[in-house]
Amino acid sequence: LVPIVHPSDSNAQVVMLLVVLTVFLTLQCLVRPWKTILLNVSDTAIMFMLLVIVGAASVFSEQLEGAAGDSYTTFIIVTLATCFGVVLGILAMGAFGAAKVALGYAETANSDNVQNKL
């Protein structure tokens, strides 16, 4: 649907595709639809690389003069930086959670803890 909305403006197409992919990446990171962690991480990495490729492909689109070109460039940079931050944050949270469990700081759920909390 992205080429249908702005068929002649390649910069708008790139921005709209980045928005769609960013929303999907964010939802995928929050929902984690796959059964195993490896599949979720792989899907996140693939989606992130698609975002990087689309952002890099924007260099080959026609250049706009003036404020419009600057706003597209700024939006693309901010979108890619946000996605990079989201992916790194989620990976850091996962690594920190795994480190807490490995070091024994995380509370394990056993029957005694569950019964005491009820």
CSV table of N, CA and C in Angstrom, one decimal:
chain,number,residue,atom,x,y,z
A,1,LEU,N,0.8,-1.2,0.0
A,1,LEU,CA,0.0,0.0,0.0
A,1,LEU,C,0.8,1.3,0.0
A,2,VAL,N,2.1,1.2,0.4
A,2,VAL,CA,3.0,2.4,0.4
A,2,VAL,C,3.1,3.0,-0.9
A,3,PRO,N,3.4,2.3,-2.0
A,3,PRO,CA,3.5,3.0,-3.3
A,3,PRO,C,2.2,3.6,-3.8
A,4,ILE,N,1.1,3.1,-3.3
A,4,ILE,CA,-0.2,3.6,-3.8
A,4,ILE,C,-0.5,5.0,-3.3
A,5,VAL,N,-0.1,5.2,-2.0
A,5,VAL,CA,-0.5,6.5,-1.4
A,5,VAL,C,0.3,7.7,-2.1
A,6,HIS,N,1.6,7.5,-2.3
A,6,HIS,CA,2.4,8.5,-2.9
A,6,HIS,C,3.2,7.9,-4.1
A,7,PRO,N,2.5,7.7,-5.3
A,7,PRO,CA,3.2,7.0,-6.3
A,7,PRO,C,4.4,7.7,-7.0
A,8,SER,N,4.5,9.0,-6.8
A,8,SER,CA,5.6,9.7,-7.5
A,8,SER,C,6.6,10.3,-6.5
A,9,ASP,N,6.4,10.2,-5.2
A,9,ASP,CA,7.3,10.8,-4.3
A,9,ASP,C,8.1,9.6,-3.6
A,10,SER,N,9.3,9.4,-4.0
A,10,SER,CA,10.1,8.3,-3.4
A,10,SER,C,10.5,8.5,-2.0
A,11,ASN,N,10.7,9.8,-1.6
A,11,ASN,CA,11.1,10.1,-0.2
A,11,ASN,C,9.9,9.8,0.7
A,12,ALA,N,8.7,10.1,0.3
A,12,ALA,CA,7.5,9.8,1.2
A,12,ALA,C,7.3,8.3,1.3
A,13,GLN,N,7.6,7.6,0.2
A,13,GLN,CA,7.5,6.1,0.2
A,13,GLN,C,8.5,5.5,1.2
A,14,VAL,N,9.7,6.0,1.2
A,14,VAL,CA,10.7,5.5,2.1
A,14,VAL,C,10.3,5.8,3.6
A,15,VAL,N,9.8,7.0,3.8
A,15,VAL,CA,9.4,7.4,5.2
A,15,VAL,C,8.2,6.5,5.7
A,16,MET,N,7.3,6.3,4.8
A,16,MET,CA,6.1,5.5,5.2
A,16,MET,C,6.5,4.1,5.4
A,17,LEU,N,7.4,3.5,4.6
A,17,LEU,CA,7.8,2.2,4.8
A,17,LEU,C,8.6,2.0,6.1
A,18,LEU,N,9.4,3.0,6.4
A,18,LEU,CA,10.1,3.0,7.7
A,18,LEU,C,9.2,3.1,8.9
A,19,VAL,N,8.1,3.8,8.8
A,19,VAL,CA,7.1,3.9,9.8
A,19,VAL,C,6.4,2.5,10.0
A,20,VAL,N,6.0,1.9,8.9
A,20,VAL,CA,5.4,0.6,9.0
A,20,VAL,C,6.3,-0.4,9.6
A,21,LEU,N,7.5,-0.5,9.1
A,21,LEU,CA,8.5,-1.5,9.7
A,21,LEU,C,8.8,-1.2,11.1
A,22,THR,N,8.9,0.1,11.5
A,22,THR,CA,9.2,0.4,12.9
A,22,THR,C,8.1,0.0,13.8
A,23,VAL,N,6.8,0.2,13.4
A,23,VAL,CA,5.7,-0.2,14.2
A,23,VAL,C,5.7,-1.7,14.4
A,24,PHE,N,5.9,-2.4,13.3
A,24,PHE,CA,6.0,-3.9,13.3
A,24,PHE,C,7.1,-4.4,14.2
A,25,LEU,N,8.3,-3.7,14.1
A,25,LEU,CA,9.4,-4.1,15.0
A,25,LEU,C,9.1,-3.9,16.5
A,26,THR,N,8.5,-2.8,16.8
A,26,THR,CA,8.1,-2.5,18.1
A,26,THR,C,7.1,-3.5,18.7
A,27,LEU,N,6.1,-3.8,17.9
A,27,LEU,CA,5.1,-4.8,18.3
A,27,LEU,C,5.7,-6.2,18.5
A,28,GLN,N,6.6,-6.5,17.5
A,28,GLN,CA,7.2,-7.8,17.6
A,28,GLN,C,8.1,-8.0,18.8
A,29,CYS,N,8.8,-6.9,19.2
A,29,CYS,CA,9.6,-6.9,20.4
A,29,CYS,C,8.8,-7.0,21.7
A,30,LEU,N,7.6,-6.4,21.7
A,30,LEU,CA,6.8,-6.4,22.9
A,30,LEU,C,6.0,-7.7,23.0
A,31,VAL,N,5.5,-8.2,21.9
A,31,VAL,CA,4.6,-9.4,22.0
A,31,VAL,C,5.4,-10.7,22.0
A,32,ARG,N,6.5,-10.7,21.3
A,32,ARG,CA,7.3,-11.9,21.1
A,32,ARG,C,6.4,-13.1,20.7
A,33,PRO,N,6.0,-13.1,19.4
A,33,PRO,CA,5.0,-14.1,19.0
A,33,PRO,C,5.5,-15.5,18.9
A,34,TRP,N,6.8,-15.7,18.8
A,34,TRP,CA,7.3,-17.1,18.5
A,34,TRP,C,7.5,-17.8,19.8
A,35,LYS,N,7.6,-19.1,19.7
A,35,LYS,CA,7.6,-20.0,20.9
A,35,LYS,C,9.0,-20.0,21.6
A,36,THR,N,10.1,-19.9,20.8
A,36,THR,CA,11.4,-19.9,21.4
A,36,THR,C,12.1,-18.5,21.3
A,37,ILE,N,13.0,-18.3,22.2
A,37,ILE,CA,13.7,-17.1,22.3
A,37,ILE,C,14.5,-16.8,21.0
A,38,LEU,N,15.1,-17.9,20.5
A,38,LEU,CA,16.0,-17.8,19.3
A,38,LEU,C,15.2,-17.3,18.1
A,39,LEU,N,14.0,-17.8,17.9
A,39,LEU,CA,13.1,-17.3,16.8
A,39,LEU,C,12.7,-15.8,17.0
A,40,ASN,N,12.4,-15.4,18.2
A,40,ASN,CA,12.1,-14.0,18.5
A,40,ASN,C,13.3,-13.1,18.2
A,41,VAL,N,14.5,-13.5,18.6
A,41,VAL,CA,15.7,-12.7,18.4
A,41,VAL,C,16.0,-12.7,16.9
A,42,SER,N,15.9,-13.8,16.2
A,42,SER,CA,16.1,-13.8,14.8
A,42,SER,C,15.2,-12.9,14.0
A,43,ASP,N,13.9,-13.0,14.4
A,43,ASP,CA,12.9,-12.1,13.7
A,43,ASP,C,13.2,-10.6,14.0
A,44,THR,N,13.6,-10.3,15.2
A,44,THR,CA,14.0,-8.9,15.5
A,44,THR,C,15.2,-8.5,14.7
A,45,ALA,N,16.2,-9.3,14.6
A,45,ALA,CA,17.4,-9.0,13.9
A,45,ALA,C,17.1,-8.8,12.4
A,46,ILE,N,16.3,-9.7,11.8
A,46,ILE,CA,15.9,-9.6,10.4
A,46,ILE,C,15.1,-8.3,10.2
A,47,MET,N,14.2,-7.9,11.0
A,47,MET,CA,13.4,-6.7,10.9
A,47,MET,C,14.3,-5.5,11.0
A,48,PHE,N,15.2,-5.5,12.0
A,48,PHE,CA,16.1,-4.4,12.1
A,48,PHE,C,17.0,-4.2,10.9
A,49,MET,N,17.5,-5.3,10.3
A,49,MET,CA,18.3,-5.2,9.1
A,49,MET,C,17.5,-4.7,7.9
A,50,LEU,N,16.2,-5.1,7.9
A,50,LEU,CA,15.3,-4.5,6.8
A,50,LEU,C,15.2,-3.0,7.0
A,51,LEU,N,15.1,-2.5,8.2
A,51,LEU,CA,15.1,-1.1,8.5
A,51,LEU,C,16.3,-0.4,8.1
A,52,VAL,N,17.5,-1.0,8.3
A,52,VAL,CA,18.8,-0.4,7.9
A,52,VAL,C,18.9,-0.4,6.4
A,53,ILE,N,18.5,-1.4,5.8
A,53,ILE,CA,18.5,-1.5,4.3
A,53,ILE,C,17.6,-0.4,3.7
A,54,VAL,N,16.4,-0.3,4.2
A,54,VAL,CA,15.5,0.7,3.6
A,54,VAL,C,16.1,2.1,3.9
A,55,GLY,N,16.6,2.3,5.1
A,55,GLY,CA,17.2,3.6,5.4
A,55,GLY,C,18.4,3.9,4.5
A,56,ALA,N,19.2,2.9,4.2
A,56,ALA,CA,20.4,3.1,3.4
A,56,ALA,C,19.9,3.3,1.9
A,57,ALA,N,18.8,2.7,1.5
A,57,ALA,CA,18.4,2.8,0.2
A,57,ALA,C,17.8,4.2,-0.1
A,58,SER,N,17.5,4.9,1.0
A,58,SER,CA,17.0,6.3,0.8
A,58,SER,C,18.0,7.2,0.2
A,59,VAL,N,19.3,6.8,0.3
A,59,VAL,CA,20.3,7.6,-0.4
A,59,VAL,C,20.2,7.7,-1.9
A,60,PHE,N,19.6,6.6,-2.5
A,60,PHE,CA,19.5,6.5,-3.9
A,60,PHE,C,18.2,7.1,-4.4
A,61,SER,N,17.3,7.6,-3.6
A,61,SER,CA,16.1,8.3,-4.1
A,61,SER,C,16.5,9.7,-4.5
A,62,GLU,N,15.6,10.3,-5.2
A,62,GLU,CA,15.8,11.7,-5.7
A,62,GLU,C,15.9,12.6,-4.5
A,63,GLN,N,16.9,13.5,-4.6
A,63,GLN,CA,17.1,14.5,-3.5
A,63,GLN,C,16.2,15.7,-3.6
A,64,LEU,N,15.6,16.1,-2.5
A,64,LEU,CA,14.7,17.2,-2.4
A,64,LEU,C,15.5,18.4,-2.0
A,65,GLU,N,15.2,19.6,-2.5
A,65,GLU,CA,15.9,20.8,-2.1
A,65,GLU,C,15.2,21.5,-0.9
A,66,GLY,N,15.9,22.1,-0.1
A,66,GLY,CA,15.3,23.0,1.0
A,66,GLY,C,14.9,22.2,2.2
A,67,ALA,N,13.8,22.8,2.8
A,67,ALA,CA,13.4,22.2,4.1
A,67,ALA,C,12.8,20.9,4.0
A,68,ALA,N,12.1,20.6,2.9
A,68,ALA,CA,11.5,19.2,2.8
A,68,ALA,C,12.5,18.1,2.8
A,69,GLY,N,13.6,18.3,2.1
A,69,GLY,CA,14.7,17.3,2.1
A,69,GLY,C,15.3,17.2,3.4
A,70,ASP,N,15.5,18.3,4.1
A,70,ASP,CA,16.1,18.2,5.5
A,70,ASP,C,15.2,17.5,6.4
A,71,SER,N,13.9,17.7,6.3
A,71,SER,CA,12.9,17.0,7.2
A,71,SER,C,12.9,15.5,7.0
A,72,TYR,N,12.9,15.1,5.7
A,72,TYR,CA,13.0,13.7,5.4
A,72,TYR,C,14.2,13.0,6.0
A,73,THR,N,15.4,13.7,5.8
A,73,THR,CA,16.6,13.2,6.3
A,73,THR,C,16.6,13.1,7.8
A,74,THR,N,16.1,14.1,8.4
A,74,THR,CA,16.1,14.1,9.9
A,74,THR,C,15.1,13.0,10.4
A,75,PHE,N,14.0,12.8,9.7
A,75,PHE,CA,13.1,11.7,10.1
A,75,PHE,C,13.7,10.4,10.0
A,76,ILE,N,14.4,10.1,8.9
A,76,ILE,CA,15.0,8.8,8.6
A,76,ILE,C,16.1,8.5,9.7
A,77,ILE,N,16.9,9.5,10.0
A,77,ILE,CA,17.9,9.3,11.0
A,77,ILE,C,17.3,9.1,12.4
A,78,VAL,N,16.3,9.8,12.7
A,78,VAL,CA,15.7,9.6,14.0
A,78,VAL,C,15.0,8.3,14.1
A,79,THR,N,14.3,7.8,13.1
A,79,THR,CA,13.7,6.5,13.0
A,79,THR,C,14.7,5.4,13.2
A,80,LEU,N,15.8,5.5,12.5
A,80,LEU,CA,16.8,4.4,12.6
A,80,LEU,C,17.5,4.4,14.0
A,81,ALA,N,17.7,5.6,14.5
A,81,ALA,CA,18.3,5.7,15.8
A,81,ALA,C,17.4,5.1,16.9
A,82,THR,N,16.1,5.4,16.8
A,82,THR,CA,15.1,4.9,17.7
A,82,THR,C,15.0,3.4,17.6
A,83,CYS,N,15.0,2.9,16.4
A,83,CYS,CA,14.9,1.4,16.3
A,83,CYS,C,16.2,0.7,16.9
A,84,PHE,N,17.3,1.4,16.6
A,84,PHE,CA,18.6,0.8,17.2
A,84,PHE,C,18.5,0.9,18.7
A,85,GLY,N,18.0,1.9,19.3
A,85,GLY,CA,17.9,2.0,20.7
A,85,GLY,C,16.9,1.0,21.3
A,86,VAL,N,15.8,0.8,20.6
A,86,VAL,CA,14.8,-0.2,21.1
A,86,VAL,C,15.4,-1.6,21.1
A,87,VAL,N,16.1,-1.9,20.0
A,87,VAL,CA,16.7,-3.3,19.9
A,87,VAL,C,17.8,-3.5,20.9
A,88,LEU,N,18.6,-2.5,21.1
A,88,LEU,CA,19.7,-2.6,22.1
A,88,LEU,C,19.1,-2.6,23.5
A,89,GLY,N,18.1,-1.9,23.8
A,89,GLY,CA,17.5,-1.9,25.1
A,89,GLY,C,16.8,-3.2,25.4
A,90,ILE,N,16.2,-3.8,24.4
A,90,ILE,CA,15.5,-5.1,24.7
A,90,ILE,C,16.6,-6.2,24.8
A,91,LEU,N,17.6,-6.1,24.0
A,91,LEU,CA,18.7,-7.1,24.2
A,91,LEU,C,19.4,-6.9,25.5
A,92,ALA,N,19.6,-5.7,26.0
A,92,ALA,CA,20.2,-5.4,27.3
A,92,ALA,C,19.3,-5.9,28.4
A,93,MET,N,18.0,-5.7,28.3
A,93,MET,CA,17.1,-6.2,29.3
A,93,MET,C,17.2,-7.7,29.4
A,94,GLY,N,17.2,-8.4,28.3
A,94,GLY,CA,17.3,-9.8,28.2
A,94,GLY,C,18.6,-10.3,28.8
A,95,ALA,N,19.7,-9.7,28.5
A,95,ALA,CA,21.0,-10.1,29.0
A,95,ALA,C,21.1,-9.8,30.5
A,96,PHE,N,20.5,-8.7,30.9
A,96,PHE,CA,20.6,-8.4,32.4
A,96,PHE,C,19.7,-9.4,33.2
A,97,GLY,N,18.6,-9.7,32.6
A,97,GLY,CA,17.7,-10.7,33.3
A,97,GLY,C,18.4,-12.1,33.3
A,98,ALA,N,19.1,-12.5,32.3
A,98,ALA,CA,19.8,-13.7,32.3
A,98,ALA,C,21.0,-13.7,33.2
A,99,ALA,N,21.6,-12.6,33.4
A,99,ALA,CA,22.7,-12.4,34.3
A,99,ALA,C,22.2,-12.5,35.7
A,100,LYS,N,21.1,-11.9,36.0
A,100,LYS,CA,20.5,-12.0,37.4
A,100,LYS,C,20.2,-13.4,37.8
A,101,VAL,N,19.7,-14.2,36.8
A,101,VAL,CA,19.4,-15.6,37.1
A,101,VAL,C,20.6,-16.4,37.3
A,102,ALA,N,21.6,-16.1,36.5
A,102,ALA,CA,22.9,-16.9,36.6
A,102,ALA,C,23.6,-16.5,37.9
A,103,LEU,N,23.6,-15.3,38.3
A,103,LEU,CA,24.3,-14.9,39.5
A,103,LEU,C,23.5,-15.2,40.8
A,104,GLY,N,22.2,-15.6,40.6
A,104,GLY,CA,21.4,-16.0,41.8
A,104,GLY,C,20.6,-14.8,42.4
A,105,TYR,N,20.6,-13.7,41.7
A,105,TYR,CA,19.9,-12.5,42.3
A,105,TYR,C,18.4,-12.6,42.0
A,106,ALA,N,18.0,-13.4,41.0
A,106,ALA,CA,16.6,-13.5,40.7
A,106,ALA,C,15.9,-14.5,41.6
A,107,GLU,N,14.7,-14.2,42.0
A,107,GLU,CA,13.9,-15.1,42.9
A,107,GLU,C,13.3,-16.2,42.0
A,108,THR,N,13.5,-17.4,42.3
A,108,THR,CA,13.0,-18.5,41.5
A,108,THR,C,11.6,-18.8,42.1
A,109,ALA,N,10.7,-19.2,41.2
A,109,ALA,CA,9.3,-19.5,41.6
A,109,ALA,C,9.2,-21.0,42.0
A,110,ASN,N,9.1,-21.2,43.3
A,110,ASN,CA,8.9,-22.6,43.7
A,110,ASN,C,7.6,-22.6,44.6
A,111,SER,N,7.2,-23.8,45.0
A,111,SER,CA,5.9,-23.9,45.7
A,111,SER,C,5.9,-23.1,47.0
A,112,ASP,N,7.0,-23.1,47.7
A,112,ASP,CA,7.0,-22.4,49.0
A,112,ASP,C,6.8,-20.9,48.8
A,113,ASN,N,7.5,-20.3,47.8
A,113,ASN,CA,7.3,-18.9,47.6
A,113,ASN,C,5.9,-18.5,47.1
A,114,VAL,N,5.3,-19.4,46.3
A,114,VAL,CA,4.0,-19.1,45.8
A,114,VAL,C,2.9,-19.2,46.9
A,115,GLN,N,3.1,-20.2,47.8
A,115,GLN,CA,2.2,-20.4,48.9
A,115,GLN,C,2.3,-19.3,49.9
A,116,ASN,N,3.5,-18.8,50.2
A,116,ASN,CA,3.7,-17.7,51.1
A,116,ASN,C,3.1,-16.4,50.6
A,117,LYS,N,3.1,-16.2,49.3
A,117,LYS,CA,2.6,-15.0,48.8
A,117,LYS,C,1.0,-15.0,48.7
A,118,LEU,N,0.5,-16.2,48.7
A,118,LEU,CA,-1.0,-16.3,48.6
A,118,LEU,C,-1.5,-16.1,50.0
